[in-house]
Amino acid sequence: MIKTDFLVIGSGIAGLTYALKVAQRYPDKQVTVVTKAHTDETNTKYAQGGIAGVTDFEKDSFEKHINDTLIAGDGLCNPKIVEIVVKEGVDRIRELIEWGAQFDKDSDGDYALGKEGGHSEFRILHHKDVTGREMERALVETVTKQPNITIIKHCFVIDIITQHHFGFLVTKSTTDVTCYGVYALNLETRQTEKILAKITLLATGGNGQVYRTTTNPSIATGDGVAMVYRAKGRIENMEFIQFHPTALYEAGVGGQAFLITEAVRGDGGILRNKHGEAFMDKYDDRKDLAPRDIVARAIDSEMKINGTEHVWLDCRHMDKEKFIHHFPNIYEKCLSIGIDVAKNMIPVSPAAHYSCGGIKTNEWGRTSIQQLYAAGECASTGLHEANRLASNSLLEAMVFGHRAYLDAVEEFKKINSQPEIPDWDTKGTNHPREMILITQSLKELQLLMSDYVGIVRTDVRLQRAMKRLDLLWQETEDLYKTTTVSPQLGELRNMISVAYLIVKCAQFRKESRGLHFNTDYLFKNEISQNIIL
Ligand SMILES: Cc1cc2nc3c(=O)[nH]c(=O)nc-3n(C[C@H](O)[C@H](O)[C@H](O)COP(=O)(O)OP(=O)(O)OC[C@H]3O[C@@H](n4cnc5c(N)ncnc54)[C@H](O)[C@@H]3O)c2cc1C
């Protein structure tokens, strides 16, 4: 058993921002960060484009950034939250720079600001095309120097502990569900441990792995959302999955797809179909710089019309030296598979990229469960809602990592006692005899989500998805009851829950709005609401 003061699940930008601040505020208290992989194996590390923030007050303004965010969110954003993130974000970026993150500058020493789809001004700070890697590096280095933070790597959190675990009936109507820590499988000792804490923060990231093609690494299995749902907490707007329009298409290569950031289109890259035609003007006046949902649907439509598995991104007319300077990682990756961007077009197709919905939180990062906070991609704060404006998510993760810290350090003072928590119960379980049962179910899940619950949806497809999910859920629950828990089984179980939540929310939304596009309802309702489960 481990006892800590503050427990953080996740070592991406949200978790580490919060951990650092809490630890600095209370140097005599213990902060424990748990992560299921290497410390830096996070969605954060793979962010390319950058972090949005108003830094050039001559050309840009908070109002413009707020307005761009509200337009992307398609009527569902909480304006108060948008204002908080845009205005407070500037201070968070400043802190990140103080912690050592470096962003590109121009020859005058000013920040070289990028522009992405949906932004009316140049306001994206970036570090070449590996911004996330640079931010994660700076955060990990700073956190590692903080003596009262312990990082436990390779430790898979299975469930949050609530009253349910010591015999109380907890339902959706229970108003005082409380989190006392987590049960976690230490992958080095193979022991399931309880980690008890007065305050827990979930910063478990996204859920792209629910789909067959995703830009997300293998850790992105929606664990935090599934845990909160099982614990009877509130989950919101899961139907809004952002598909990145331009992941590198590699025939026969599955798993995490390499992202071609839309900053490439910001710098002049043009999408072309099978016939070499630039097609975006047929779909939107903003052409290649239209918001991601519009570009992703346009690509989906061109692929269907032409019967192809990808379209092309044409960068041949761009300045090669500038391209290599701004996008060295993309240039190298393309070259490694025989594509010289100065001579060849890049094959691209859409891939699941970002989850706008998640664990419902208030303006201080509090969830509906007491002593439990959430921040980063696993949270639904009110910022993105129907669609995320590019490069707003790293900003949101920092703002709510900070806000959760401000609230948690006050809440901490009020918590005096911890109930008796039972050990993890392994009675009646055995080691899995056939891993194929897990891997096959995962393939089925990813396929059905991609085919039935992708960029374009219909009622019939959603109904089919739900029926198939039901069967997968029953089979997996049977397996779970009789099998010693493993990360593979835990993740499959979580992904089935997340898929169920995506489909359920999609079925409730009887309109097409933002990222949710259902051809049975090609209209927007006059009054639209967030869907909370
Ligand atoms: C390819 C790519 C490019 C992107 N580009 C941009 C961009 O340019 N700008 C932008 O703003 N956003 C971008 N994003 C989105 C952004 O990177 C993420 O939304 C953000 O980094 C999420 O941070 P986080 O802290 O919430 O989670 P993450 O960084 O994903 O961290 C999640 C952490 O939780 C841990 N974890 C999860 N489940 C468990 C469990 N059961 N037990 C223990 N640990 C667990 C993981 O191990 C990991 O440490 C991009 C995303 C991707 C994938």
Coordinates of C-alpha atoms and ligand atoms in Angstrom, one line a residue:
M1 CA 0.0 0.0 0.0
I2 CA 1.1 3.5 -0.8
K3 CA -0.1 6.6 1.1
T4 CA 0.4 10.0 -0.5
D5 CA -1.1 13.5 0.0
F6 CA -1.8 14.3 -3.7
L7 CA -2.1 11.6 -6.3
V8 CA -1.8 12.4 -10.0
I9 CA -2.7 9.9 -12.7
G10 CA -0.9 10.8 -15.9
S11 CA 2.5 12.4 -16.7
G12 CA 1.4 14.6 -19.7
I13 CA 1.1 18.3 -19.7
A14 CA -2.0 18.5 -17.4
G15 CA -0.7 16.0 -14.8
L16 CA 2.8 17.5 -14.6
T17 CA 1.7 21.1 -14.5
Y18 CA -0.6 20.3 -11.6
A19 CA 2.0 18.1 -9.8
L20 CA 4.7 20.7 -10.0
K21 CA 2.5 23.5 -8.6
V22 CA 1.1 21.5 -5.7
A23 CA 4.5 20.3 -4.8
Q24 CA 6.0 23.8 -4.9
R25 CA 3.2 25.1 -2.7
Y26 CA 3.4 22.3 -0.1
P27 CA 7.1 21.3 0.0
D28 CA 6.4 19.2 3.1
K29 CA 3.7 17.1 1.4
Q30 CA 4.1 14.1 -0.8
V31 CA 2.9 14.3 -4.5
T32 CA 2.8 11.0 -6.4
V33 CA 2.5 10.8 -10.2
V34 CA 1.5 7.4 -11.6
T35 CA 1.9 6.6 -15.3
K36 CA 1.3 3.3 -17.1
A37 CA 4.2 3.7 -19.5
H38 CA 7.5 5.6 -19.6
T39 CA 7.2 9.1 -18.1
D40 CA 7.2 10.9 -21.4
E41 CA 5.0 8.5 -23.4
T42 CA 2.0 10.7 -23.6
N43 CA -0.2 12.5 -26.2
T44 CA 1.7 15.6 -25.1
K45 CA 5.0 14.3 -26.5
Y46 CA 3.5 13.9 -30.0
A47 CA 1.9 17.4 -30.3
Q48 CA 3.4 19.1 -33.4
G49 CA 1.7 22.3 -34.3
G50 CA 2.1 24.2 -31.0
I51 CA 0.2 26.0 -28.3
A52 CA -2.2 28.9 -29.1
G53 CA -2.0 32.1 -27.1
V54 CA -2.2 35.8 -27.6
T55 CA 1.3 37.2 -27.4
D56 CA 1.3 39.8 -30.2
F57 CA -1.1 42.4 -28.8
E58 CA -0.6 44.8 -31.8
K59 CA -2.2 42.5 -34.3
D60 CA -4.0 40.0 -32.1
S61 CA -6.3 40.3 -29.1
F62 CA -8.1 38.2 -26.5
E63 CA -11.4 39.0 -28.2
K64 CA -10.2 37.5 -31.5
H65 CA -8.9 34.3 -29.9
I66 CA -12.2 34.0 -27.9
N67 CA -14.2 34.5 -31.0
D68 CA -12.3 31.9 -33.0
T69 CA -12.7 29.4 -30.2
L70 CA -16.5 30.1 -30.0
I71 CA -16.9 29.7 -33.7
A72 CA -15.1 26.4 -33.7
G73 CA -17.2 25.1 -30.8
D74 CA -20.3 25.6 -32.9
G75 CA -22.6 27.1 -30.3
L76 CA -21.9 24.8 -27.4
C77 CA -18.9 26.4 -25.7
N78 CA -19.3 27.9 -22.3
P79 CA -18.3 31.5 -22.9
K80 CA -17.0 32.0 -19.4
I81 CA -14.6 29.1 -19.7
V82 CA -13.4 30.3 -23.1
E83 CA -12.6 33.6 -21.6
I84 CA -10.8 32.0 -18.7
V85 CA -8.6 29.8 -20.9
V86 CA -7.7 32.5 -23.4
K87 CA -6.9 35.2 -20.8
E88 CA -5.2 33.0 -18.2
G89 CA -3.4 31.0 -20.9
V90 CA -0.9 33.7 -21.5
D91 CA 0.5 33.4 -17.9
R92 CA 0.6 29.6 -18.2
I93 CA 2.7 29.9 -21.4
R94 CA 5.0 32.3 -19.6
E95 CA 5.5 29.8 -16.8
L96 CA 6.2 27.1 -19.3
I97 CA 9.0 29.2 -20.8
E98 CA 10.3 29.8 -17.2
W99 CA 10.4 26.0 -16.8
G100 CA 12.7 25.9 -19.8
A101 CA 10.5 25.2 -22.8
Q102 CA 11.9 26.9 -25.9
F103 CA 9.7 28.3 -28.7
D104 CA 11.0 29.3 -32.2
K105 CA 11.9 33.0 -32.7
D106 CA 12.3 35.0 -35.9
S107 CA 15.5 37.0 -36.9
D108 CA 14.3 40.0 -34.8
G109 CA 14.1 37.8 -31.7
D110 CA 10.3 37.8 -31.6
Y111 CA 8.3 34.6 -31.4
A112 CA 7.7 33.1 -34.8
L113 CA 4.0 32.6 -34.6
G114 CA 2.2 30.0 -36.7
K115 CA -1.4 30.0 -37.9
E116 CA -3.7 27.0 -38.1
G117 CA -7.2 26.3 -39.4
G118 CA -9.9 28.4 -37.7
H119 CA -7.4 31.0 -36.3
S120 CA -7.9 34.5 -37.6
E121 CA -4.4 35.6 -36.6
F122 CA -0.9 34.1 -36.3
R123 CA -0.8 33.1 -32.6
I124 CA 0.7 29.5 -32.3
L125 CA 3.9 29.2 -30.5
H126 CA 5.9 26.2 -31.6
H127 CA 9.2 24.5 -31.4
K128 CA 9.8 23.4 -35.0
D129 CA 7.3 20.5 -35.6
V130 CA 8.1 18.8 -32.3
T131 CA 6.5 21.3 -29.9
G132 CA 5.0 18.7 -27.6
R133 CA 8.3 16.9 -27.2
E134 CA 9.9 20.1 -26.1
M135 CA 7.2 21.0 -23.7
E136 CA 7.2 17.5 -22.2
R137 CA 11.0 17.6 -21.9
A138 CA 10.9 20.8 -20.0
L139 CA 8.2 19.6 -17.7
V140 CA 9.8 16.2 -16.9
E141 CA 13.1 17.9 -16.2
T142 CA 11.6 20.4 -13.8
V143 CA 9.4 17.8 -12.1
T144 CA 12.3 15.5 -11.6
K145 CA 14.2 18.2 -9.7
Q146 CA 11.3 18.7 -7.3
P147 CA 12.2 16.5 -4.2
N148 CA 8.6 15.9 -2.9
I149 CA 7.4 14.5 -6.3
T150 CA 7.6 10.7 -6.8
I151 CA 6.9 9.3 -10.3
I152 CA 5.8 5.7 -10.4
K153 CA 6.2 4.4 -14.0
H154 CA 4.8 1.4 -15.6
C155 CA 1.9 1.2 -13.2
F156 CA -1.6 0.7 -14.6
V157 CA -4.4 2.3 -12.7
I158 CA -7.4 0.0 -12.8
D159 CA -10.1 1.9 -10.8
I160 CA -10.6 4.8 -8.5
I161 CA -11.6 3.8 -5.0
T162 CA -15.0 5.0 -3.7
Q163 CA -17.5 3.9 -1.0
H164 CA -18.5 1.2 -3.5
H165 CA -15.3 -0.7 -2.6
F166 CA -16.1 -0.9 1.1
G167 CA -19.7 -2.1 0.7
F168 CA -21.9 0.9 0.1
L169 CA -24.4 1.1 -2.8
V170 CA -23.2 3.9 -5.1
T171 CA -25.6 4.9 -7.9
K172 CA -25.9 7.9 -10.3
S173 CA -28.1 9.5 -7.7
T174 CA -25.6 9.2 -4.8
T175 CA -24.6 12.8 -4.1
D176 CA -21.5 12.2 -2.0
V177 CA -19.5 9.7 -4.0
T178 CA -15.9 10.3 -2.8
C179 CA -12.5 9.2 -4.2
Y180 CA -10.0 7.8 -1.7
G181 CA -7.3 6.9 -4.2
V182 CA -6.9 4.1 -6.8
Y183 CA -6.2 0.4 -7.2
A184 CA -3.2 0.0 -9.6
L185 CA -1.3 -2.9 -11.1
N186 CA 2.4 -2.3 -10.8
L187 CA 3.8 -3.8 -14.0
E188 CA 7.3 -4.4 -12.5
T189 CA 6.2 -6.3 -9.3
R190 CA 2.9 -7.6 -10.9
Q191 CA 1.1 -6.7 -7.7
T192 CA -2.1 -4.8 -7.5
E193 CA -1.6 -2.1 -4.9
K194 CA -3.8 0.5 -3.3
I195 CA -2.6 4.0 -3.6
L196 CA -4.4 6.1 -1.1
A197 CA -4.6 9.9 -1.3
K198 CA -6.6 12.8 0.1
I199 CA -6.9 14.4 -3.4
T200 CA -6.6 12.6 -6.8
L201 CA -6.3 14.3 -10.2
L202 CA -7.1 12.3 -13.4
A203 CA -4.9 13.5 -16.3
T204 CA -5.2 10.3 -18.3
G205 CA -5.4 11.9 -21.8
G206 CA -7.4 10.9 -24.9
N207 CA -9.0 7.8 -26.4
G208 CA -7.9 7.7 -30.0
Q209 CA -7.1 4.0 -29.7
V210 CA -10.8 3.2 -29.8
Y211 CA -10.5 3.7 -33.5
R212 CA -8.5 1.7 -36.1
T213 CA -6.5 4.7 -37.3
T214 CA -5.4 7.3 -34.9
T215 CA -2.6 9.8 -34.3
N216 CA -2.6 8.9 -30.6
P217 CA 0.0 6.7 -29.1
S218 CA -1.0 3.3 -27.5
I219 CA -1.5 4.8 -24.0
A220 CA -4.6 6.8 -25.3
T221 CA -7.3 4.3 -24.3
G222 CA -9.7 6.5 -22.4
D223 CA -9.0 4.9 -19.0
G224 CA -9.9 8.0 -16.9
V225 CA -13.2 8.5 -18.5
A226 CA -14.1 4.8 -18.2
M227 CA -13.1 4.8 -14.5
V228 CA -15.2 7.8 -13.7
Y229 CA -18.2 6.3 -15.5
R230 CA -17.9 3.0 -13.6
A231 CA -17.7 5.1 -10.4
K232 CA -21.0 6.8 -11.3
G233 CA -19.4 10.2 -12.1
R234 CA -20.6 12.5 -14.9
I235 CA -19.4 12.2 -18.4
E236 CA -20.2 14.8 -21.2
N237 CA -20.3 15.2 -25.0
M238 CA -18.4 12.1 -25.9
E239 CA -19.8 12.1 -29.5
F240 CA -17.4 15.0 -30.4
I241 CA -14.4 13.1 -31.7
Q242 CA -12.0 15.2 -33.8
F243 CA -10.5 13.4 -36.8
H244 CA -7.3 15.0 -37.9
P245 CA -7.7 15.4 -41.7
T246 CA -4.0 14.7 -42.5
A247 CA -2.4 11.7 -41.0
L248 CA 0.3 10.1 -43.2
Y249 CA -1.2 7.2 -45.1
E250 CA 1.0 4.1 -45.2
A251 CA -0.6 1.1 -46.9
G252 CA -0.7 -1.9 -44.6
V253 CA 0.7 -0.1 -41.6
G254 CA -1.7 -0.1 -38.5
G255 CA -1.5 1.4 -35.1
Q256 CA -0.4 5.0 -34.4
A257 CA -0.5 7.1 -37.7
F258 CA 2.1 9.8 -38.1
L259 CA 0.6 13.3 -38.1
I260 CA 1.2 15.9 -40.8
T261 CA 0.4 19.0 -38.8
E262 CA -2.0 21.5 -40.3
A263 CA 0.7 24.1 -39.9
V264 CA 1.9 22.6 -43.2
R265 CA -1.4 23.8 -44.8
G266 CA -0.9 27.1 -42.9
D267 CA 2.4 27.5 -44.7
G268 CA 0.8 26.8 -48.1
G269 CA 0.3 23.0 -48.5
I270 CA -2.6 22.2 -50.8
L271 CA -4.9 19.1 -50.7
R272 CA -5.5 17.4 -54.0
N273 CA -7.6 14.4 -55.0
K274 CA -6.8 11.4 -57.1
H275 CA -7.0 13.5 -60.3
G276 CA -4.6 16.1 -58.9
E277 CA -7.4 18.6 -58.4
A278 CA -7.3 21.0 -55.5
F279 CA -10.8 20.3 -54.0
M280 CA -11.2 22.3 -50.9
D281 CA -12.8 25.3 -52.6
K282 CA -15.8 23.1 -53.4
Y283 CA -16.4 22.6 -49.6
D284 CA -15.5 25.9 -47.9
D285 CA -14.4 29.5 -48.7
R286 CA -11.5 29.1 -46.3
K287 CA -10.2 26.2 -48.6
D288 CA -7.4 24.3 -47.0
L289 CA -7.5 26.3 -43.8
A290 CA -11.1 25.6 -43.0
P291 CA -11.7 24.1 -39.5
R292 CA -10.7 20.4 -39.2
D293 CA -14.1 18.9 -39.2
I294 CA -14.9 20.5 -42.6
V295 CA -11.5 19.4 -44.1
A296 CA -11.8 15.9 -42.7
R297 CA -15.4 15.5 -44.1
A298 CA -14.2 16.9 -47.5
I299 CA -11.4 14.4 -47.6
D300 CA -13.7 11.6 -46.6
S301 CA -16.1 12.6 -49.4
E302 CA -13.3 12.8 -52.0
M303 CA -12.0 9.4 -51.0
K304 CA -15.5 7.9 -51.3
I305 CA -16.2 9.6 -54.7
N306 CA -12.9 8.4 -56.1
G307 CA -12.8 5.1 -54.3
T308 CA -9.3 5.8 -52.8
E309 CA -7.9 5.2 -49.4
H310 CA -6.2 8.6 -49.2
V311 CA -5.8 12.0 -50.9
W312 CA -2.6 14.0 -51.5
L313 CA -1.0 16.9 -49.7
D314 CA 1.0 18.9 -52.2
C315 CA 4.0 20.8 -50.8
R316 CA 6.1 20.8 -54.0
H317 CA 5.6 24.5 -54.6
M318 CA 6.8 25.4 -51.1
D319 CA 10.3 26.7 -50.3
K320 CA 12.2 23.5 -49.5
E321 CA 14.7 25.1 -47.1
K322 CA 11.9 26.8 -45.2
F323 CA 10.0 23.5 -45.1
I324 CA 13.0 21.6 -43.7
H325 CA 13.6 24.4 -41.1
H326 CA 10.0 24.5 -39.9
F327 CA 9.1 20.8 -40.3
P328 CA 12.3 18.8 -39.9
N329 CA 10.5 15.8 -38.3
I330 CA 7.9 15.6 -41.1
Y331 CA 10.5 16.0 -43.7
E332 CA 12.6 13.2 -42.3
K333 CA 9.7 10.9 -41.8
C334 CA 8.5 11.3 -45.4
L335 CA 12.0 10.8 -46.7
S336 CA 12.3 7.6 -44.6
I337 CA 9.4 6.1 -46.7
G338 CA 10.7 7.4 -50.0
I339 CA 8.8 10.7 -50.2
D340 CA 10.8 13.8 -51.0
V341 CA 8.2 16.6 -50.3
A342 CA 9.9 18.9 -52.8
K343 CA 9.2 16.3 -55.6
N344 CA 6.4 14.0 -54.4
M345 CA 3.0 14.7 -52.9
I346 CA 2.3 13.2 -49.5
P347 CA -0.5 10.6 -49.2
V348 CA -2.8 11.6 -46.3
S349 CA -6.1 10.4 -44.8
P350 CA -8.1 11.4 -41.7
A351 CA -7.4 9.7 -38.3
A352 CA -9.0 9.9 -34.8
H353 CA -7.1 12.6 -33.1
Y354 CA -8.8 14.3 -30.1
S355 CA -11.7 13.8 -27.7
C356 CA -13.5 17.0 -27.0
G357 CA -15.8 15.5 -24.5
G358 CA -14.9 13.6 -21.3
I359 CA -15.2 13.8 -17.5
K360 CA -17.4 16.7 -16.7
T361 CA -15.6 19.3 -14.7
N362 CA -16.4 22.8 -13.3
E363 CA -14.3 25.9 -13.7
W364 CA -11.9 24.6 -11.0
G365 CA -11.4 21.2 -12.5
R366 CA -13.6 19.5 -10.0
T367 CA -15.5 16.4 -11.2
S368 CA -18.9 15.3 -9.9
I369 CA -17.0 12.9 -7.5
Q370 CA -15.6 14.5 -4.3
Q371 CA -11.8 14.8 -3.8
L372 CA -11.4 13.9 -7.5
Y373 CA -10.3 16.5 -10.1
A374 CA -9.7 16.0 -13.9
A375 CA -7.7 18.1 -16.3
G376 CA -6.3 17.8 -19.9
E377 CA -7.8 15.8 -22.7
C378 CA -9.8 13.4 -20.4
A379 CA -11.8 16.4 -19.1
S380 CA -14.8 18.2 -20.6
T381 CA -14.4 21.8 -19.3
G382 CA -16.7 23.7 -21.6
L383 CA -13.9 25.1 -23.8
H384 CA -14.0 22.9 -27.0
E385 CA -17.5 21.4 -26.9
A386 CA -18.7 20.6 -30.4
N387 CA -15.2 21.1 -31.9
R388 CA -11.7 22.0 -30.8
L389 CA -9.8 25.0 -32.3
A390 CA -6.4 23.8 -33.3
S391 CA -3.6 24.2 -30.6
N392 CA -6.1 25.1 -27.9
S393 CA -5.8 21.8 -26.0
L394 CA -2.3 22.2 -24.6
L395 CA -3.4 25.6 -23.4
E396 CA -6.5 24.2 -21.8
A397 CA -4.5 21.4 -20.1
M398 CA -2.2 24.0 -18.5
V399 CA -5.0 26.4 -17.5
F400 CA -7.0 23.6 -15.8
G401 CA -3.9 21.9 -14.3
H402 CA -3.3 25.3 -12.6
R403 CA -6.9 25.9 -11.6
A404 CA -7.3 22.4 -10.2
Y405 CA -4.1 23.1 -8.2
L406 CA -5.6 26.3 -6.7
D407 CA -8.7 24.6 -5.6
A408 CA -7.1 21.3 -4.5
V409 CA -4.6 23.0 -2.1
E410 CA -7.6 24.6 -0.3
E411 CA -9.7 21.5 -0.3
F412 CA -6.8 19.5 1.1
K413 CA -6.9 21.4 4.3
K414 CA -10.5 20.2 5.0
I415 CA -9.8 16.5 4.7
N416 CA -8.8 14.9 8.0
S417 CA -9.7 11.2 7.9
Q418 CA -9.4 8.3 5.5
P419 CA -11.7 5.2 5.9
E420 CA -10.4 1.7 6.0
I421 CA -9.9 0.5 2.4
P422 CA -9.9 -3.2 1.6
D423 CA -7.1 -4.8 -0.5
W424 CA -7.7 -5.6 -4.2
D425 CA -9.7 -8.9 -4.4
T426 CA -8.3 -11.5 -6.8
K427 CA -10.6 -14.3 -5.6
G428 CA -11.9 -16.6 -8.4
T429 CA -9.5 -15.2 -11.0
N430 CA -6.8 -17.0 -13.0
H431 CA -4.1 -16.0 -15.5
P432 CA -5.5 -15.6 -19.0
R433 CA -5.1 -18.7 -21.0
E434 CA -5.8 -17.2 -24.4
M435 CA -4.6 -13.6 -25.1
I436 CA -6.2 -13.9 -28.5
L437 CA -9.6 -13.4 -26.9
I438 CA -8.5 -9.9 -25.9
T439 CA -6.6 -9.0 -29.1
Q440 CA -9.4 -10.1 -31.3
S441 CA -12.0 -8.2 -29.4
L442 CA -9.9 -5.1 -29.6
K443 CA -9.6 -5.4 -33.4
E444 CA -13.4 -5.9 -33.6
L445 CA -14.0 -2.8 -31.5
Q446 CA -11.6 -0.6 -33.5
L447 CA -13.1 -1.8 -36.8
L448 CA -16.7 -1.2 -35.8
M449 CA -16.0 2.2 -34.4
S450 CA -14.2 3.3 -37.5
D451 CA -16.8 1.9 -39.9
Y452 CA -20.0 2.9 -38.0
V453 CA -19.0 5.8 -35.7
G454 CA -16.5 7.7 -37.8
I455 CA -16.6 11.0 -39.5
V456 CA -20.0 10.5 -41.1
R457 CA -22.7 8.8 -39.0
T458 CA -26.3 7.5 -39.5
D459 CA -28.9 6.2 -37.1
V460 CA -28.6 2.7 -38.6
R461 CA -24.9 2.6 -38.3
L462 CA -25.0 3.8 -34.6
Q463 CA -27.7 1.1 -33.9
R464 CA -25.5 -1.6 -35.4
A465 CA -22.5 -0.3 -33.4
M466 CA -24.4 -0.5 -30.2
K467 CA -25.6 -4.0 -30.8
R468 CA -22.1 -5.2 -31.5
L469 CA -20.7 -3.3 -28.5
D470 CA -23.2 -5.0 -26.3
L471 CA -21.9 -8.4 -27.2
L472 CA -18.2 -7.3 -26.8
W473 CA -19.1 -5.8 -23.4
Q474 CA -20.7 -9.0 -22.1
E475 CA -17.9 -11.2 -23.3
T476 CA -15.2 -8.9 -21.8
E477 CA -17.0 -8.6 -18.5
D478 CA -17.2 -12.4 -18.3
L479 CA -13.5 -12.6 -19.0
Y480 CA -12.8 -9.8 -16.4
K481 CA -14.6 -11.7 -13.6
T482 CA -12.5 -14.8 -14.1
T483 CA -9.1 -13.5 -15.2
T484 CA -6.3 -11.9 -13.3
V485 CA -6.3 -8.3 -14.4
S486 CA -3.7 -7.2 -17.0
P487 CA -3.3 -3.8 -18.7
Q488 CA -4.5 -5.4 -22.0
L489 CA -7.7 -6.6 -20.4
G490 CA -8.1 -3.4 -18.4
E491 CA -7.7 -1.2 -21.5
L492 CA -10.0 -3.3 -23.6
R493 CA -12.7 -3.0 -20.9
N494 CA -12.1 0.8 -20.7
M495 CA -12.2 1.2 -24.5
I496 CA -15.5 -0.7 -24.7
S497 CA -17.0 1.7 -22.1
V498 CA -15.6 4.7 -23.9
A499 CA -17.0 3.4 -27.3
Y500 CA -20.4 2.9 -25.6
L501 CA -20.3 6.5 -24.3
I502 CA -19.4 7.8 -27.8
V503 CA -22.3 5.9 -29.4
K504 CA -24.8 6.7 -26.7
C505 CA -24.1 10.4 -26.8
A506 CA -24.2 10.3 -30.7
Q507 CA -27.6 8.6 -30.5
F508 CA -28.9 11.3 -28.2
R509 CA -27.8 14.1 -30.5
K510 CA -30.5 14.5 -33.1
E511 CA -28.7 17.1 -35.2
S512 CA -25.4 17.6 -37.0
R513 CA -23.2 20.0 -35.1
G514 CA -19.5 20.5 -35.0
L515 CA -17.7 17.2 -35.2
H516 CA -20.9 15.1 -35.0
F517 CA -22.3 14.7 -38.5
N518 CA -25.3 12.4 -38.9
T519 CA -26.9 12.3 -42.4
D520 CA -30.3 11.5 -40.9
Y521 CA -30.3 15.0 -39.3
L522 CA -28.6 17.4 -41.7
F523 CA -29.6 20.4 -39.6
K524 CA -28.8 22.2 -36.3
N525 CA -31.4 22.4 -33.6
E526 CA -32.2 25.9 -32.6
I527 CA -31.7 25.1 -28.9
S528 CA -28.9 22.6 -28.4
Q529 CA -27.5 21.2 -25.2
N530 CA -24.5 19.3 -23.9
I531 CA -25.2 15.6 -23.5
I532 CA -24.4 14.4 -20.0
L533 CA -24.4 10.7 -19.0
Ligands
LIG1 C1 -0.1 13.6 -32.9 C2 -0.7 14.7 -32.0 C3 -0.5 16.0 -32.3 C4 -1.1 17.0 -31.5 N1 -0.8 18.3 -31.7 C5 -1.3 19.2 -30.9 C6 -0.9 20.6 -31.0 O1 -0.2 21.0 -31.9 N2 -1.5 21.5 -30.2 C7 -2.3 21.2 -29.2 O2 -2.8 22.0 -28.4 N3 -2.7 19.9 -29.0 C8 -2.2 18.9 -29.8 N4 -2.5 17.6 -29.6 C9 -3.4 17.2 -28.5 C10 -2.6 17.3 -27.2 O3 -1.3 16.8 -27.4 C11 -3.2 16.5 -26.1 O4 -4.6 16.9 -26.0 C12 -2.6 16.8 -24.7 O5 -1.2 16.6 -24.8 C13 -3.2 15.9 -23.7 O6 -2.4 16.1 -22.5 P1 -2.8 15.3 -21.2 O7 -1.9 15.8 -20.1 O8 -4.3 15.5 -21.0 O9 -2.7 13.8 -21.5 P2 -1.4 13.0 -22.1 O10 -0.3 13.9 -22.5 O11 -1.9 12.0 -23.1 O12 -1.0 12.1 -20.9 C14 -1.8 11.0 -20.4 C15 -1.0 10.3 -19.3 O13 -1.9 9.5 -18.6 C16 -1.3 8.2 -18.4 N5 -2.4 7.2 -18.2 C17 -3.5 7.0 -19.0 N6 -4.2 6.0 -18.5 C18 -3.5 5.5 -17.4 C19 -3.8 4.5 -16.4 N7 -4.8 3.7 -16.5 N8 -2.9 4.3 -15.5 C20 -1.8 5.1 -15.3 N9 -1.5 6.1 -16.2 C21 -2.4 6.3 -17.2 C22 -0.5 8.0 -19.6 O14 0.5 7.0 -19.3 C23 0.1 9.4 -19.7 O15 1.2 9.6 -18.9 C24 -1.9 16.6 -30.4 C25 -2.2 15.2 -30.1 C26 -1.5 14.3 -30.9 C27 -1.8 12.8 -30.6

